[in-house]
Short mmCIF file of C-alpha atoms in Angstrom, two decimals:
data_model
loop_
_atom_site.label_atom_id
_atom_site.label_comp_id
_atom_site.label_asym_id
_atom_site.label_seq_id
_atom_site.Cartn_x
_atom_site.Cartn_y
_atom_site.Cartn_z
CA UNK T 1 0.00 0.00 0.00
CA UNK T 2 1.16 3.21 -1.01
CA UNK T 3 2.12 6.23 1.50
CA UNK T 4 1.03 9.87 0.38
CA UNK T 5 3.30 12.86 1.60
CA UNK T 6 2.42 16.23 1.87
CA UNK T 7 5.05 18.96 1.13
CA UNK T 8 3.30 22.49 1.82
CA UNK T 9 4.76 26.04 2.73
CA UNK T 10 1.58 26.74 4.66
CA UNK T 11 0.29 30.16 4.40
CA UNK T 12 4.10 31.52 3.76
CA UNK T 13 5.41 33.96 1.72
CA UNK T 14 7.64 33.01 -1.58
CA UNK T 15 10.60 32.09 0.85
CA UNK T 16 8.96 29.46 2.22
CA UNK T 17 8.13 28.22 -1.76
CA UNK T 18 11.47 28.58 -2.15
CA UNK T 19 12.21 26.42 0.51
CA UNK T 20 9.40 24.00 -0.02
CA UNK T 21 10.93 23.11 -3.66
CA UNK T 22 14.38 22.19 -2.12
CA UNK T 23 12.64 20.29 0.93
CA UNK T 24 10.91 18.40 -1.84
CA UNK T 25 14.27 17.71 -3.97
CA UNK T 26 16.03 16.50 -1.35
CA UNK T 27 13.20 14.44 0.36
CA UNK T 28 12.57 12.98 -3.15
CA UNK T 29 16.50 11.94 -3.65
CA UNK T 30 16.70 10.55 -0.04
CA UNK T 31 13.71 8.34 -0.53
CA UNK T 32 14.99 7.01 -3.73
CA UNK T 33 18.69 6.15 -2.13
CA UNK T 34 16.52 4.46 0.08
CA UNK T 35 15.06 2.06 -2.86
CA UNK T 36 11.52 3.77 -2.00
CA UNK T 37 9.58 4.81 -5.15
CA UNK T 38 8.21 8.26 -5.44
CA UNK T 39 5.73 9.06 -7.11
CA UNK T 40 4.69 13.26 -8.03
CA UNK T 41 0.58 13.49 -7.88
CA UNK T 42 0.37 16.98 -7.99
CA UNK T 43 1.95 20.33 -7.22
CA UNK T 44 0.93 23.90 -7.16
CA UNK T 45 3.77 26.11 -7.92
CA UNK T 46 4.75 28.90 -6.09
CA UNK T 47 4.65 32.67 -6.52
CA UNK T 48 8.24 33.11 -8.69
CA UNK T 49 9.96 30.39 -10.90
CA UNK T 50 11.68 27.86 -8.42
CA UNK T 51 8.69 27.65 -5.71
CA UNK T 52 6.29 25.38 -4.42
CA UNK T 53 3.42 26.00 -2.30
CA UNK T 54 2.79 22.47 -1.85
CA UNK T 55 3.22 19.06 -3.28
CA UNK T 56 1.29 15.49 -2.89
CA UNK T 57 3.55 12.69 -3.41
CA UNK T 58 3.09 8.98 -3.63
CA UNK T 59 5.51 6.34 -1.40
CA UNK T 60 6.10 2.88 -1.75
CA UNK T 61 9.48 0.69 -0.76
CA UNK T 62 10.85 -0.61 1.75
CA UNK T 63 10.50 0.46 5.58
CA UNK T 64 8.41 3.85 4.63
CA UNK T 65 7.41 4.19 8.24
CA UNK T 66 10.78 4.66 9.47
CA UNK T 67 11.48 7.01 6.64
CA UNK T 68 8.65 8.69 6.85
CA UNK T 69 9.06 9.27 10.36
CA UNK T 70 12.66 10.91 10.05
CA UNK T 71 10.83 13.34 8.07
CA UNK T 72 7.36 14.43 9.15
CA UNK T 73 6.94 17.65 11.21
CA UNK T 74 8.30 21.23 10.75
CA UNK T 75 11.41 22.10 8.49
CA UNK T 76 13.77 25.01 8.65
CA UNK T 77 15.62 27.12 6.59
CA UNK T 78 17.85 29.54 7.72
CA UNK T 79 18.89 31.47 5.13
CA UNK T 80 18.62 35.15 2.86
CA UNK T 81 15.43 35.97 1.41
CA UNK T 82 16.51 34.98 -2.65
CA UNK T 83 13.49 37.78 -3.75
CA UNK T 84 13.76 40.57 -1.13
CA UNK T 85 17.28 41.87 -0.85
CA UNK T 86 18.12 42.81 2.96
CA UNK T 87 15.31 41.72 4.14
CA UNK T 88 16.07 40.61 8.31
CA UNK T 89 13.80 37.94 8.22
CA UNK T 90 16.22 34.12 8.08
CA UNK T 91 14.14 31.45 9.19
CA UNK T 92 11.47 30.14 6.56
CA UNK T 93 9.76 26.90 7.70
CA UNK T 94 7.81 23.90 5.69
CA UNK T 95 5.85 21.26 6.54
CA UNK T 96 5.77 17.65 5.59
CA UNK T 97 2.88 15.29 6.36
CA UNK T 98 1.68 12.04 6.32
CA UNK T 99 -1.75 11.73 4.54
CA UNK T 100 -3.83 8.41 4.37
CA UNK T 101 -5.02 7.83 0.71
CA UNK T 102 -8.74 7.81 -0.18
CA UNK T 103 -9.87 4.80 -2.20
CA UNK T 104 -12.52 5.81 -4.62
CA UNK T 105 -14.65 2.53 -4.14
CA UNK T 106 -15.06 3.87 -0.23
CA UNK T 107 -17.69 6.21 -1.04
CA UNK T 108 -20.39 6.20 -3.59
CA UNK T 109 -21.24 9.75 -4.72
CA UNK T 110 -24.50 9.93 -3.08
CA UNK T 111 -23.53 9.39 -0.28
CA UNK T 112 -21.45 12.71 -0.34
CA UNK T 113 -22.45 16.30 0.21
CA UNK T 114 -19.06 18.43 -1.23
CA UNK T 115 -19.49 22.15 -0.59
CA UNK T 116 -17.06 24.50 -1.15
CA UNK T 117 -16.39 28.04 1.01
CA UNK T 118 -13.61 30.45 1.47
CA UNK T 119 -10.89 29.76 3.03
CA UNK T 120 -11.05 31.48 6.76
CA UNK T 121 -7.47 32.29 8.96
CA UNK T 122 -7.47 33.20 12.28
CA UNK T 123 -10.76 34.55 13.95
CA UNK T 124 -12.57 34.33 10.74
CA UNK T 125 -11.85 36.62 8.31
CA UNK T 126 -11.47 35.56 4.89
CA UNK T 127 -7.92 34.78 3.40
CA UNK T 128 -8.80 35.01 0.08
CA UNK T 129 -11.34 35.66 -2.27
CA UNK T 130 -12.22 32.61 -4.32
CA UNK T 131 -14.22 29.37 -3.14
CA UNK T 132 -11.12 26.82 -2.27
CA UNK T 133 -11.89 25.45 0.64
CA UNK T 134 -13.41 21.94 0.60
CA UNK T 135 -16.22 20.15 3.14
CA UNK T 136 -17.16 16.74 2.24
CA UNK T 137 -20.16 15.65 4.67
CA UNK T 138 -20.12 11.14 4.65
CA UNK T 139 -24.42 11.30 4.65
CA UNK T 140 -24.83 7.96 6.08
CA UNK T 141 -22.51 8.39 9.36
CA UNK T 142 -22.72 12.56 9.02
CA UNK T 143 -18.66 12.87 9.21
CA UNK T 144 -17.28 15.63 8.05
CA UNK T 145 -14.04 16.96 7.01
CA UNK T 146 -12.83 20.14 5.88
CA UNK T 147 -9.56 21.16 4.00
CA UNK T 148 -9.00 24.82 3.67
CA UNK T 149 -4.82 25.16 3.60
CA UNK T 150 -4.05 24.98 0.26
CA UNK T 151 -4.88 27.33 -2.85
CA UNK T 152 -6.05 24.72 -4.85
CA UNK T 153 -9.32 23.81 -4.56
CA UNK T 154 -8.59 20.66 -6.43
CA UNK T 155 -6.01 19.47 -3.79
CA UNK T 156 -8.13 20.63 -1.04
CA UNK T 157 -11.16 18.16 -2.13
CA UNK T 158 -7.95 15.14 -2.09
CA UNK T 159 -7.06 16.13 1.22
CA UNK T 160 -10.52 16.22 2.47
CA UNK T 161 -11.51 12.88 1.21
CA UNK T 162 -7.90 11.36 2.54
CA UNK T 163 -9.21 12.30 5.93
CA UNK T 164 -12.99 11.39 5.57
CA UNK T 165 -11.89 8.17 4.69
CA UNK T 166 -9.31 8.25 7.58
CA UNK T 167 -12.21 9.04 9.65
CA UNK T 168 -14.45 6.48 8.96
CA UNK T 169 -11.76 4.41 9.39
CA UNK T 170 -10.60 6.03 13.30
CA UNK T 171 -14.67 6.44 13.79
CA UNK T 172 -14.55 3.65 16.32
CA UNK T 173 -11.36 4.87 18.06
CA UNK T 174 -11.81 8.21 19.74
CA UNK T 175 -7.88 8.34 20.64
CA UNK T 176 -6.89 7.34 16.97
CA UNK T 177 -9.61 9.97 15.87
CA UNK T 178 -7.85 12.76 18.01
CA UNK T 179 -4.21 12.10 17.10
CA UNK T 180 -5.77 12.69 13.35
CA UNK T 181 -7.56 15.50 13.94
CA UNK T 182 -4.63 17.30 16.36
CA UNK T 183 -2.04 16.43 13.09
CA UNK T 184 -4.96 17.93 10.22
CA UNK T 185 -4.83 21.07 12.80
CA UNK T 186 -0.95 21.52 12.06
CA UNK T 187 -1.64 22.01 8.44
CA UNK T 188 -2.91 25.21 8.82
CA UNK T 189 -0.56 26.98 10.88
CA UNK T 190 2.86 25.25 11.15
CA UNK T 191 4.88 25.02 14.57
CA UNK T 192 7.95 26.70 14.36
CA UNK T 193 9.23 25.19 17.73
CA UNK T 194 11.63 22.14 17.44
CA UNK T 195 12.14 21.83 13.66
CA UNK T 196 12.53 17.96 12.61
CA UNK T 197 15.28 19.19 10.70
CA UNK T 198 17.28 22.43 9.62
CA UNK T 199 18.42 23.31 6.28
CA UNK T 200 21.15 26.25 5.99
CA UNK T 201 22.02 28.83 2.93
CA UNK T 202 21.38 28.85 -0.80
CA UNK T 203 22.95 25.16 -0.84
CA UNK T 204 20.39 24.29 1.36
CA UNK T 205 23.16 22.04 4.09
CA UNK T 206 21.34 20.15 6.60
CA UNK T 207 22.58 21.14 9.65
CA UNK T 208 23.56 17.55 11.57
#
């Protein structure tokens, strides 16, 4: 069974594209010196040539929990804004999760109400103009699950239906459904606190 990976610089500005498309190179070439297959679903690009706001991916190999694992959380680059000359601002952070795929066959399409909204940030107000946002409502057990974090309202409706599925799945394990639901939060807003790794300069160097 395939593993999907999420690669997303949040609500960041182009830095954090910027950083998101080298996270993604070299998280793609350690996986594959690590005989694990990866697989590009989709990306959005970022703001300038070079960036990424956020990437789906597709694992399979050997001992993808373990790799997976050595990745998933906050990254950091320190480094000098590439766009904005002088700027003081050195730390630009990206996030890499774990998403559980939906299979199609789950769900038949009645028994789905998809709506879509504006994206909302904190206390409400609207991030953007345009209907992105995703809620899928699972009619029969009245689950729902939203995905707002991404621009693309076409990746948002994937994300949503990885975790409706995910939730029907955890529906009958309230400790399981809360360690989803607490990792889903992170998407949104990612912890800068206690980086999983760091990544330094225009070379990007992990810092060991």
């Amino acid at each position: 069974m395939s593993t999907w990976i999420q690669i997303t610089a949040g609500k960041g500005p182009a830095e954090c594209c910027y950083a998101a498309h080298h996270v993604m190179k070299r998280f793609s070439g350690d996986a594959r010196a690590r005989q694990i297959k990866v697989v590009t679903l989709e990306t959005i690009a970022g703001p300038r040539p070079g960036t990424l706001k956020s990437a789906l991916l597709s694992l399979n190999g050997p001992d993808i929990e373990g790799f997976v694992a050595s990745w998933a959380g906050t990254i950091q680059w320190i480094g000098q804004s590439p766009f904005r000359p002088g700027h003081k601002r050195k730390n630009w952070f990206v996030g890499i999760y774990a998403v559980t795929p939906p299979e199609e066959t789950d769900f038949r399409d009645k028994d789905l109400r998809i709506d879509t909204m504006r994206a909302s940030g904190p206390g409400g107000q609207h991030v953007n103009t345009s209907n992105t946002a995703i809620r899928i409502t699972h009619l029969p057990s009245r689950l729902v699950a939203v995905a707002q974090e991404e621009r693309s309202q076409h990746l948002n409706k994937r994300l949503a239906m990885a975790r409706l599925k995910a939730l029907l799945q955890a529906r009958n394990d309230q400790a399981s459904m809360a360690a989803q639901h607490a990792q889903w939060e992170s998407h949104t807003t990612l912890e800068r606190g206690n980086p999983v790794r760091v990544f330094h300069g225009p070379g990007f160097k992990e810092k060991r």
